[in-house]
Amino acid sequence: MKTITFDTVKDAVCRMCGQAACDLPPDVLAALKSAAGREKNVLAQGFFEQYLQNSDIAARERLPLCQDTGFAVFFVSMGSEVMIDGGTLREAINAGVRDGYKKYYLRKSIVADPLFDRKNTFDNTPAVIHLEQVPGDQLHIVLAPKGGGSENMSALKMLKPSEGRNGVVDFVVNSVISAGGNPCPPTIVGVGIGGTMEYAAFMAKKALLREVGKASSDPRYAELEAEILQKINASGVGSQGLGGDITALAVHIEFHPCHLASLPVAVNLNCHAARHAEVIL
Amino acid sequence: MKKVMQTPFTEEAVRSLHAGDQLILSGTVYTGRDAAHKRLCAMLAAGETLPVDLAGQAIYFVGPCPAPPGRPIGSAGPTTSGRMDAYSPVLIKECGLRAMIGKGGRSQAVIEAMKEYGCVYLAATGGAGALIANSIVKAEVVAFDDLGPEAIYKLELDNLPLVVAIDADGNSLL
């Protein structure tokens, strides 16, 4: 067994909170630069300039890229030979979020009760943690802070299997178009196809972690990604929903076996400030 | 061409703006999100005096990050304006609000109130909170401190880049 202390996890998570908030990942920056070169709309060209300036300022001045520093969502792969000493993994991650959101002056955006009091917890906890056990002695932690504006534009539908490929294309494209400027386009479109209702949603979120624009390893799904992206960008919704050629930077599809009666499809959008950070302990 | 403007606004100034115009805005604006809007409208309904005078003013839909040491404010980009649709017509009609700054679409009821009373909807660049923070030179909480990031702040803007998304004739880029 390999022992990792509670504080090691907590401190790593704390650092990741600051890093994710201020440093736009290189693949997102590259995708923005490439899209800026393809944009013909004058207003939208101005927005792309601002996105790139924003990324420079955030990294240099250690200011969050976006004031909505998000719900702290974690994807954790824990080796079966790893043991946490001094507390549970969940406690250590939440302690790291508490420290990080304070230390790096990030916005605390979590309310304790969703319906009645809606009182801020003032430390951005609790985090959402997706935990998976894997072979080996490594603890791999990915943090993907998720803003409310893009998350609110999520969509899920249980299609009839007969609706097939066209049904999927229409549902995803219409979801992105009807979201308009709300999710801060250009977005990255995460799609989960198959599984169950909640697993499709999980896949849609996980799809956002893929390197921006990297096609699905399955050629049929890669072709589907390209077709959906083309249709979304032909819509003219554009940057900030104010018109333009680039509404989405990429479409990423994850898929999974599903029930013979079902065809679940979930859509989760990420804004152009597509933040994430990771660490291997 | 970019128009340089200063708050507060007259009705004439607001009605001279057209959807698609690029603005560079300076002067005082107030922040407000759903929770603050809900309270303002409840106070109006109860006949109470509001903690801020919105006549001729602009509300910026934003919940900023805490200010790091030595800065007036943290990252401060716009939030989704649609969540304020239920409240904006009341503030336009009863308080003389002249401009709203946010991101995303607005309801028909908001647009009708904008046309009738003379108000514009300006788009700030969503997801560019660090850039926008550099156009804010002063920030102080003036009401509802208990709401944390949702409190009402008085901001002093210095050359904030904006786009007229919906003008006072109801023309819209959205």
CSV table of C-alpha atoms in Angstrom, one decimal:
chain,number,residue,atom,x,y,z
A,1,MET,CA,0.0,0.0,0.0
A,2,LYS,CA,1.0,3.6,-0.6
A,3,THR,CA,0.0,6.1,2.0
A,4,ILE,CA,-0.8,9.7,1.1
A,5,THR,CA,-1.5,12.1,3.9
A,6,PHE,CA,-4.7,14.1,4.3
A,7,ASP,CA,-2.7,17.4,4.1
A,8,THR,CA,-0.9,16.4,0.9
A,9,VAL,CA,-4.3,16.0,-0.8
A,10,LYS,CA,-5.7,19.1,0.8
A,11,ASP,CA,-2.7,21.3,-0.2
A,12,ALA,CA,-2.7,19.9,-3.8
A,13,VAL,CA,-6.4,20.7,-4.2
A,14,CYS,CA,-5.9,24.2,-2.7
A,15,ARG,CA,-3.2,24.9,-5.4
A,16,MET,CA,-5.4,23.5,-8.2
A,17,CYS,CA,-8.2,25.9,-7.2
A,18,GLY,CA,-6.0,28.9,-7.9
A,19,GLN,CA,-4.4,27.4,-11.0
A,20,ALA,CA,-7.7,26.4,-12.6
A,21,ALA,CA,-9.3,29.8,-12.0
A,22,CYS,CA,-6.4,31.9,-13.4
A,23,ASP,CA,-4.6,29.8,-16.1
A,24,LEU,CA,-6.5,29.0,-19.3
A,25,PRO,CA,-5.3,25.5,-20.3
A,26,PRO,CA,-3.0,25.6,-23.4
A,27,ASP,CA,-5.4,23.5,-25.6
A,28,VAL,CA,-8.2,26.0,-24.9
A,29,LEU,CA,-6.0,28.9,-25.7
A,30,ALA,CA,-4.9,27.3,-28.9
A,31,ALA,CA,-8.5,26.6,-29.9
A,32,LEU,CA,-9.4,30.2,-29.3
A,33,LYS,CA,-6.5,31.5,-31.3
A,34,SER,CA,-7.4,29.2,-34.2
A,35,ALA,CA,-11.1,30.2,-34.1
A,36,ALA,CA,-10.2,33.9,-33.9
A,37,GLY,CA,-8.5,33.5,-37.3
A,38,ARG,CA,-11.7,32.0,-38.8
A,39,GLU,CA,-14.1,34.5,-37.5
A,40,LYS,CA,-15.4,37.0,-40.1
A,41,ASN,CA,-17.9,39.0,-38.0
A,42,VAL,CA,-16.3,42.3,-36.9
A,43,LEU,CA,-18.0,42.5,-33.4
A,44,ALA,CA,-17.1,38.8,-32.8
A,45,GLN,CA,-13.5,39.5,-33.8
A,46,GLY,CA,-13.4,42.1,-31.1
A,47,PHE,CA,-14.7,39.6,-28.6
A,48,PHE,CA,-12.0,37.1,-29.5
A,49,GLU,CA,-9.4,39.8,-28.9
A,50,GLN,CA,-10.9,40.3,-25.5
A,51,TYR,CA,-10.8,36.6,-24.7
A,52,LEU,CA,-7.1,36.5,-25.5
A,53,GLN,CA,-6.3,39.6,-23.5
A,54,ASN,CA,-8.4,38.3,-20.6
A,55,SER,CA,-6.3,35.1,-20.6
A,56,ASP,CA,-3.1,37.2,-20.5
A,57,ILE,CA,-4.3,39.4,-17.7
A,58,ALA,CA,-5.6,36.5,-15.6
A,59,ALA,CA,-2.3,34.6,-15.8
A,60,ARG,CA,-0.1,37.6,-15.2
A,61,GLU,CA,-2.2,39.4,-12.5
A,62,ARG,CA,-3.5,36.2,-10.9
A,63,LEU,CA,-7.1,37.3,-11.4
A,64,PRO,CA,-9.7,34.6,-12.1
A,65,LEU,CA,-10.5,34.3,-15.8
A,66,CYS,CA,-14.2,34.6,-14.9
A,67,GLN,CA,-15.8,35.9,-11.7
A,68,ASP,CA,-17.9,32.7,-11.6
A,69,THR,CA,-15.2,30.5,-10.2
A,70,GLY,CA,-17.8,27.8,-10.2
A,71,PHE,CA,-18.9,24.6,-8.5
A,72,ALA,CA,-15.7,22.7,-7.7
A,73,VAL,CA,-16.3,19.4,-9.6
A,74,PHE,CA,-13.7,16.7,-9.2
A,75,PHE,CA,-13.0,13.6,-11.2
A,76,VAL,CA,-10.8,11.3,-9.1
A,77,SER,CA,-9.1,8.1,-10.1
A,78,MET,CA,-7.8,6.4,-7.0
A,79,GLY,CA,-5.4,3.5,-7.3
A,80,SER,CA,-6.4,0.4,-5.3
A,81,GLU,CA,-3.1,0.5,-3.5
A,82,VAL,CA,-3.6,4.0,-2.2
A,83,MET,CA,-4.6,4.8,1.3
A,84,ILE,CA,-5.4,8.3,2.7
A,85,ASP,CA,-4.0,8.9,6.2
A,86,GLY,CA,-5.7,11.3,8.5
A,87,GLY,CA,-9.2,11.5,7.1
A,88,THR,CA,-11.3,10.5,4.1
A,89,LEU,CA,-10.6,11.6,0.6
A,90,ARG,CA,-13.8,13.6,0.5
A,91,GLU,CA,-12.9,15.5,3.6
A,92,ALA,CA,-9.4,16.3,2.3
A,93,ILE,CA,-10.8,17.6,-1.0
A,94,ASN,CA,-13.4,19.8,0.7
A,95,ALA,CA,-10.7,21.1,3.0
A,96,GLY,CA,-8.6,22.0,0.0
A,97,VAL,CA,-11.5,23.8,-1.7
A,98,ARG,CA,-12.2,25.7,1.5
A,99,ASP,CA,-8.5,26.8,1.6
A,100,GLY,CA,-8.1,27.5,-2.1
A,101,TYR,CA,-11.2,29.6,-2.6
A,102,LYS,CA,-10.1,31.8,0.3
A,103,LYS,CA,-6.4,32.0,-0.5
A,104,TYR,CA,-6.9,32.9,-4.1
A,105,TYR,CA,-9.8,35.3,-3.6
A,106,LEU,CA,-12.2,33.1,-5.6
A,107,ARG,CA,-16.0,33.7,-5.5
A,108,LYS,CA,-18.0,31.5,-3.2
A,109,SER,CA,-21.0,30.4,-5.2
A,110,ILE,CA,-22.6,27.5,-3.3
A,111,VAL,CA,-25.8,27.8,-1.4
A,112,ALA,CA,-26.6,25.3,1.3
A,113,ASP,CA,-30.2,24.6,0.4
A,114,PRO,CA,-31.3,24.6,-3.2
A,115,LEU,CA,-34.9,25.6,-2.6
A,116,PHE,CA,-35.7,27.2,0.7
A,117,ASP,CA,-33.0,29.3,2.4
A,118,ARG,CA,-30.4,29.5,-0.4
A,119,LYS,CA,-27.8,30.7,2.1
A,120,ASN,CA,-24.3,30.9,0.9
A,121,THR,CA,-21.9,28.4,2.6
A,122,PHE,CA,-19.2,31.1,2.2
A,123,ASP,CA,-16.4,28.6,1.5
A,124,ASN,CA,-17.6,27.1,-1.8
A,125,THR,CA,-18.0,23.6,-0.3
A,126,PRO,CA,-19.3,21.0,-0.7
A,127,ALA,CA,-17.5,19.9,-3.9
A,128,VAL,CA,-19.0,17.4,-6.3
A,129,ILE,CA,-16.7,14.4,-6.4
A,130,HIS,CA,-16.8,11.6,-9.0
A,131,LEU,CA,-14.6,8.8,-7.7
A,132,GLU,CA,-13.4,5.8,-9.6
A,133,GLN,CA,-11.1,3.0,-8.4
A,134,VAL,CA,-8.3,2.0,-10.7
A,135,PRO,CA,-5.4,-0.5,-10.4
A,136,GLY,CA,-2.1,0.9,-9.2
A,137,ASP,CA,-0.7,3.3,-6.6
A,138,GLN,CA,-1.5,6.7,-8.0
A,139,LEU,CA,-4.1,9.2,-7.0
A,140,HIS,CA,-5.1,11.3,-10.0
A,141,ILE,CA,-7.3,14.3,-9.3
A,142,VAL,CA,-8.8,16.5,-11.9
A,143,LEU,CA,-10.6,19.7,-10.9
A,144,ALA,CA,-13.1,21.3,-13.4
A,145,PRO,CA,-14.7,24.3,-11.8
A,146,LYS,CA,-18.1,24.7,-13.5
A,147,GLY,CA,-19.8,28.1,-13.9
A,148,GLY,CA,-23.6,28.5,-13.4
A,149,GLY,CA,-24.3,30.3,-16.7
A,150,SER,CA,-23.1,27.4,-18.9
A,151,GLU,CA,-24.3,24.7,-16.5
A,152,ASN,CA,-27.9,26.1,-16.6
A,153,MET,CA,-28.0,25.5,-20.4
A,154,SER,CA,-27.6,21.7,-19.9
A,155,ALA,CA,-30.2,19.5,-21.6
A,156,LEU,CA,-31.1,15.9,-21.4
A,157,LYS,CA,-33.6,13.8,-23.4
A,158,MET,CA,-34.5,10.2,-23.4
A,159,LEU,CA,-34.9,9.7,-27.2
A,160,LYS,CA,-36.8,6.8,-28.8
A,161,PRO,CA,-34.2,4.5,-30.3
A,162,SER,CA,-36.1,5.0,-33.6
A,163,GLU,CA,-35.1,8.7,-33.6
A,164,GLY,CA,-31.5,7.5,-34.2
A,165,ARG,CA,-28.7,9.6,-35.5
A,166,ASN,CA,-30.8,12.4,-36.8
A,167,GLY,CA,-32.7,12.7,-33.5
A,168,VAL,CA,-29.4,13.1,-31.7
A,169,VAL,CA,-28.1,15.7,-34.1
A,170,ASP,CA,-31.3,17.8,-33.9
A,171,PHE,CA,-31.5,17.6,-30.1
A,172,VAL,CA,-27.8,18.7,-29.6
A,173,VAL,CA,-27.9,21.4,-32.2
A,174,ASN,CA,-31.2,22.8,-31.0
A,175,SER,CA,-30.0,22.8,-27.4
A,176,VAL,CA,-26.9,24.9,-28.3
A,177,ILE,CA,-28.9,27.3,-30.4
A,178,SER,CA,-31.6,27.9,-27.9
A,179,ALA,CA,-29.0,28.5,-25.2
A,180,GLY,CA,-28.0,31.6,-27.2
A,181,GLY,CA,-25.6,33.9,-25.5
A,182,ASN,CA,-26.3,32.6,-22.0
A,183,PRO,CA,-23.5,30.1,-21.7
A,184,CYS,CA,-20.9,32.6,-23.0
A,185,PRO,CA,-20.2,31.2,-26.4
A,186,PRO,CA,-18.0,30.1,-28.1
A,187,THR,CA,-18.6,27.0,-26.0
A,188,ILE,CA,-17.3,23.5,-25.9
A,189,VAL,CA,-20.2,21.1,-26.3
A,190,GLY,CA,-20.0,17.9,-24.2
A,191,VAL,CA,-22.4,15.2,-25.3
A,192,GLY,CA,-23.2,11.9,-23.5
A,193,ILE,CA,-25.0,9.2,-25.6
A,194,GLY,CA,-26.2,6.0,-24.0
A,195,GLY,CA,-26.0,4.6,-20.5
A,196,THR,CA,-28.8,5.6,-18.2
A,197,MET,CA,-30.3,9.0,-17.5
A,198,GLU,CA,-27.7,10.0,-14.9
A,199,TYR,CA,-24.8,8.3,-16.7
A,200,ALA,CA,-25.5,10.2,-20.0
A,201,ALA,CA,-25.2,13.4,-18.0
A,202,PHE,CA,-22.0,12.3,-16.3
A,203,MET,CA,-20.5,11.4,-19.7
A,204,ALA,CA,-21.5,14.8,-21.1
A,205,LYS,CA,-19.6,16.5,-18.3
A,206,LYS,CA,-16.6,14.2,-18.6
A,207,ALA,CA,-16.5,14.9,-22.4
A,208,LEU,CA,-15.6,18.5,-21.6
A,209,LEU,CA,-12.3,17.4,-20.1
A,210,ARG,CA,-11.0,16.0,-23.4
A,211,GLU,CA,-8.3,18.0,-25.2
A,212,VAL,CA,-10.3,20.7,-27.1
A,213,GLY,CA,-11.0,19.5,-30.6
A,214,LYS,CA,-9.5,16.0,-30.3
A,215,ALA,CA,-11.9,13.8,-32.2
A,216,SER,CA,-13.6,10.7,-30.8
A,217,SER,CA,-11.5,7.6,-31.2
A,218,ASP,CA,-14.5,5.9,-32.9
A,219,PRO,CA,-14.7,7.2,-36.5
A,220,ARG,CA,-18.5,7.1,-36.6
A,221,TYR,CA,-18.7,9.3,-33.5
A,222,ALA,CA,-15.9,11.5,-34.8
A,223,GLU,CA,-17.9,12.1,-37.9
A,224,LEU,CA,-21.0,12.9,-35.8
A,225,GLU,CA,-19.0,15.4,-33.8
A,226,ALA,CA,-17.9,17.2,-37.0
A,227,GLU,CA,-21.4,17.3,-38.4
A,228,ILE,CA,-22.9,18.7,-35.2
A,229,LEU,CA,-20.1,21.3,-34.9
A,230,GLN,CA,-20.7,22.4,-38.5
A,231,LYS,CA,-24.4,22.8,-37.9
A,232,ILE,CA,-24.0,24.7,-34.7
A,233,ASN,CA,-21.6,27.1,-36.3
A,234,ALA,CA,-23.8,27.5,-39.3
A,235,SER,CA,-26.5,28.8,-36.9
A,236,GLY,CA,-24.8,32.3,-36.7
A,237,VAL,CA,-25.5,32.5,-32.9
A,238,GLY,CA,-21.8,33.6,-32.6
A,239,SER,CA,-19.7,34.9,-29.8
A,240,GLN,CA,-21.7,36.1,-26.8
A,241,GLY,CA,-24.9,35.2,-28.9
A,242,LEU,CA,-24.4,38.5,-30.7
A,243,GLY,CA,-23.7,36.9,-34.1
A,244,GLY,CA,-20.7,35.4,-35.8
A,245,ASP,CA,-19.2,32.3,-37.4
A,246,ILE,CA,-18.0,30.6,-34.3
A,247,THR,CA,-20.6,29.5,-31.8
A,248,ALA,CA,-18.7,26.4,-30.6
A,249,LEU,CA,-15.0,25.5,-30.5
A,250,ALA,CA,-15.6,21.8,-30.4
A,251,VAL,CA,-18.1,19.0,-29.9
A,252,HIS,CA,-17.0,16.0,-27.8
A,253,ILE,CA,-19.1,12.9,-27.6
A,254,GLU,CA,-18.8,10.1,-25.1
A,255,PHE,CA,-20.9,7.0,-25.5
A,256,HIS,CA,-21.8,3.9,-23.5
A,257,PRO,CA,-23.9,0.7,-23.9
A,258,CYS,CA,-27.5,1.4,-23.1
A,259,HIS,CA,-30.9,-0.4,-22.5
A,260,LEU,CA,-32.6,-1.8,-25.6
A,261,ALA,CA,-35.6,0.5,-25.0
A,262,SER,CA,-33.5,3.7,-24.5
A,263,LEU,CA,-31.4,6.3,-26.3
A,264,PRO,CA,-30.4,8.8,-23.6
A,265,VAL,CA,-28.7,12.0,-24.9
A,266,ALA,CA,-27.2,14.6,-22.5
A,267,VAL,CA,-25.7,18.0,-23.4
A,268,ASN,CA,-23.4,19.9,-21.1
A,269,LEU,CA,-21.8,23.2,-22.2
A,270,ASN,CA,-18.6,24.8,-21.2
A,271,CYS,CA,-17.9,28.5,-21.8
A,272,HIS,CA,-14.7,29.6,-23.6
A,273,ALA,CA,-13.0,30.0,-20.2
A,274,ALA,CA,-12.9,26.2,-20.1
A,275,ARG,CA,-11.0,25.7,-16.9
A,276,HIS,CA,-9.4,22.6,-15.4
A,277,ALA,CA,-6.4,21.6,-13.5
A,278,GLU,CA,-5.0,18.2,-12.5
A,279,VAL,CA,-2.5,16.5,-10.3
A,280,ILE,CA,-1.1,13.0,-9.8
A,281,LEU,CA,0.0,12.1,-6.3
B,1,MET,CA,-16.7,53.4,-34.5
B,2,LYS,CA,-16.8,53.3,-30.7
B,3,LYS,CA,-19.0,55.8,-28.8
B,4,VAL,CA,-17.6,57.1,-25.5
B,5,MET,CA,-20.2,57.6,-22.9
B,6,GLN,CA,-20.5,58.6,-19.2
B,7,THR,CA,-23.2,57.6,-16.7
B,8,PRO,CA,-25.8,58.8,-15.6
B,9,PHE,CA,-27.8,58.7,-18.8
B,10,THR,CA,-30.5,61.0,-20.1
B,11,GLU,CA,-33.5,59.5,-22.0
B,12,GLU,CA,-32.2,61.3,-25.1
B,13,ALA,CA,-28.7,59.7,-24.9
B,14,VAL,CA,-30.2,56.3,-24.4
B,15,ARG,CA,-32.6,56.6,-27.3
B,16,SER,CA,-29.7,57.7,-29.6
B,17,LEU,CA,-28.0,54.3,-29.2
B,18,HIS,CA,-28.6,51.5,-31.8
B,19,ALA,CA,-28.2,47.8,-31.5
B,20,GLY,CA,-24.6,46.9,-32.6
B,21,ASP,CA,-23.1,50.1,-31.4
B,22,GLN,CA,-19.8,49.7,-29.5
B,23,LEU,CA,-19.6,51.7,-26.4
B,24,ILE,CA,-16.8,52.7,-24.0
B,25,LEU,CA,-18.5,53.5,-20.7
B,26,SER,CA,-17.2,55.4,-17.7
B,27,GLY,CA,-18.8,56.6,-14.5
B,28,THR,CA,-20.9,55.1,-11.7
B,29,VAL,CA,-23.0,51.9,-12.1
B,30,TYR,CA,-24.7,49.7,-9.5
B,31,THR,CA,-24.4,45.9,-9.4
B,32,GLY,CA,-27.3,43.6,-8.8
B,33,ARG,CA,-28.2,39.9,-9.3
B,34,ASP,CA,-31.4,38.0,-8.7
B,35,ALA,CA,-31.3,38.1,-4.9
B,36,ALA,CA,-30.8,41.9,-4.8
B,37,HIS,CA,-33.4,42.5,-7.5
B,38,LYS,CA,-35.9,40.4,-5.5
B,39,ARG,CA,-35.3,42.6,-2.5
B,40,LEU,CA,-35.5,45.9,-4.4
B,41,CYS,CA,-38.8,44.9,-6.0
B,42,ALA,CA,-40.2,43.7,-2.6
B,43,MET,CA,-39.2,47.1,-1.1
B,44,LEU,CA,-40.9,49.0,-3.9
B,45,ALA,CA,-44.1,46.9,-3.5
B,46,ALA,CA,-44.0,47.7,0.2
B,47,GLY,CA,-43.7,51.4,-0.6
B,48,GLU,CA,-40.2,51.7,1.0
B,49,THR,CA,-37.4,53.9,-0.2
B,50,LEU,CA,-34.6,52.0,-2.0
B,51,PRO,CA,-31.1,52.0,-0.7
B,52,VAL,CA,-29.9,53.3,-4.1
B,53,ASP,CA,-31.3,55.9,-6.5
B,54,LEU,CA,-31.6,54.3,-9.9
B,55,ALA,CA,-32.9,57.3,-11.8
B,56,GLY,CA,-30.8,57.7,-15.0
B,57,GLN,CA,-28.5,54.9,-13.8
B,58,ALA,CA,-27.2,51.6,-15.1
B,59,ILE,CA,-27.4,48.2,-13.3
B,60,TYR,CA,-24.6,45.8,-14.0
B,61,PHE,CA,-25.6,42.2,-13.5
B,62,VAL,CA,-22.5,40.8,-11.8
B,63,GLY,CA,-21.4,39.0,-8.7
B,64,PRO,CA,-17.7,39.8,-8.5
B,65,CYS,CA,-14.9,37.8,-6.9
B,66,PRO,CA,-13.5,39.1,-3.6
B,67,ALA,CA,-10.9,41.9,-4.1
B,68,PRO,CA,-7.3,40.7,-3.7
B,69,PRO,CA,-5.1,43.0,-1.6
B,70,GLY,CA,-4.3,46.3,-3.4
B,71,ARG,CA,-7.2,46.0,-5.9
B,72,PRO,CA,-10.7,47.6,-5.8
B,73,ILE,CA,-12.4,44.4,-7.0
B,74,GLY,CA,-11.7,40.8,-8.2
B,75,SER,CA,-12.8,39.3,-11.5
B,76,ALA,CA,-16.1,40.9,-12.5
B,77,GLY,CA,-17.7,39.7,-15.8
B,78,PRO,CA,-21.5,39.7,-16.5
B,79,THR,CA,-23.9,37.1,-15.3
B,80,THR,CA,-26.9,35.7,-17.3
B,81,SER,CA,-29.4,38.6,-17.6
B,82,GLY,CA,-32.4,36.4,-18.1
B,83,ARG,CA,-32.6,35.7,-14.4
B,84,MET,CA,-33.4,39.3,-13.9
B,85,ASP,CA,-36.3,39.4,-16.4
B,86,ALA,CA,-38.9,39.1,-13.8
B,87,TYR,CA,-37.7,42.2,-12.0
B,88,SER,CA,-36.2,44.6,-14.7
B,89,PRO,CA,-39.5,46.0,-16.0
B,90,VAL,CA,-40.5,47.2,-12.5
B,91,LEU,CA,-37.1,49.0,-12.1
B,92,ILE,CA,-37.3,50.6,-15.5
B,93,LYS,CA,-40.9,51.8,-15.0
B,94,GLU,CA,-40.8,52.8,-11.3
B,95,CYS,CA,-37.2,53.9,-10.8
B,96,GLY,CA,-36.2,55.4,-14.2
B,97,LEU,CA,-33.4,52.8,-14.8
B,98,ARG,CA,-31.8,53.7,-18.1
B,99,ALA,CA,-29.4,50.9,-18.8
B,100,MET,CA,-28.8,47.3,-18.0
B,101,ILE,CA,-25.4,45.5,-18.5
B,102,GLY,CA,-25.3,41.7,-18.7
B,103,LYS,CA,-25.1,38.8,-21.1
B,104,GLY,CA,-27.6,36.6,-23.0
B,105,GLY,CA,-31.2,37.3,-24.1
B,106,ARG,CA,-34.0,39.2,-22.5
B,107,SER,CA,-37.8,38.6,-22.4
B,108,GLN,CA,-40.3,40.4,-24.5
B,109,ALA,CA,-41.7,42.1,-21.3
B,110,VAL,CA,-38.3,43.6,-20.6
B,111,ILE,CA,-38.0,44.8,-24.2
B,112,GLU,CA,-41.5,46.4,-24.1
B,113,ALA,CA,-40.6,48.3,-20.9
B,114,MET,CA,-37.3,49.4,-22.5
B,115,LYS,CA,-39.2,50.8,-25.5
B,116,GLU,CA,-41.9,52.5,-23.5
B,117,TYR,CA,-39.7,54.2,-20.9
B,118,GLY,CA,-36.3,54.5,-22.7
B,119,CYS,CA,-33.7,52.0,-21.5
B,120,VAL,CA,-30.9,50.1,-23.3
B,121,TYR,CA,-29.5,46.6,-22.8
B,122,LEU,CA,-25.7,46.5,-23.1
B,123,ALA,CA,-23.6,43.3,-23.5
B,124,ALA,CA,-20.4,43.0,-21.5
B,125,THR,CA,-18.1,40.3,-22.5
B,126,GLY,CA,-19.0,37.1,-20.7
B,127,GLY,CA,-16.1,35.1,-19.5
B,128,ALA,CA,-13.7,38.1,-19.6
B,129,GLY,CA,-13.9,38.9,-15.9
B,130,ALA,CA,-10.2,39.7,-15.4
B,131,LEU,CA,-10.2,42.1,-18.4
B,132,ILE,CA,-13.3,43.8,-17.1
B,133,ALA,CA,-11.9,44.1,-13.5
B,134,ASN,CA,-9.2,46.3,-15.0
B,135,SER,CA,-11.9,48.8,-16.1
B,136,ILE,CA,-13.2,49.1,-12.6
B,137,VAL,CA,-11.3,51.7,-10.5
B,138,LYS,CA,-13.5,51.7,-7.4
B,139,ALA,CA,-16.0,49.4,-5.7
B,140,GLU,CA,-18.0,49.7,-2.5
B,141,VAL,CA,-20.9,47.7,-1.1
B,142,VAL,CA,-23.9,50.0,-0.7
B,143,ALA,CA,-26.7,47.6,0.2
B,144,PHE,CA,-27.5,44.0,1.2
B,145,ASP,CA,-24.0,43.2,2.5
B,146,ASP,CA,-25.4,39.9,3.9
B,147,LEU,CA,-25.8,38.6,0.3
B,148,GLY,CA,-22.0,38.2,-0.2
B,149,PRO,CA,-21.2,38.3,-3.9
B,150,GLU,CA,-24.8,39.2,-4.5
B,151,ALA,CA,-24.7,42.4,-2.5
B,152,ILE,CA,-25.3,45.8,-4.3
B,153,TYR,CA,-21.9,47.4,-5.1
B,154,LYS,CA,-21.4,50.9,-6.4
B,155,LEU,CA,-18.7,50.7,-9.1
B,156,GLU,CA,-16.7,53.4,-10.8
B,157,LEU,CA,-16.0,52.4,-14.4
B,158,ASP,CA,-13.1,53.6,-16.5
B,159,ASN,CA,-13.5,52.8,-20.1
B,160,LEU,CA,-15.5,49.5,-20.0
B,161,PRO,CA,-16.0,48.1,-23.5
B,162,LEU,CA,-19.7,47.2,-24.2
B,163,VAL,CA,-22.0,46.5,-27.1
B,164,VAL,CA,-25.6,47.7,-27.5
B,165,ALA,CA,-27.4,44.3,-27.6
B,166,ILE,CA,-30.9,45.7,-27.5
B,167,ASP,CA,-31.7,49.3,-28.1
B,168,ALA,CA,-34.7,51.4,-26.9
B,169,ASP,CA,-36.6,50.8,-30.2
B,170,GLY,CA,-36.5,47.0,-29.4
B,171,ASN,CA,-33.9,46.2,-32.1
B,172,SER,CA,-31.8,43.2,-31.0
B,173,LEU,CA,-28.6,41.5,-32.0
B,174,LEU,CA,-29.7,38.4,-29.9
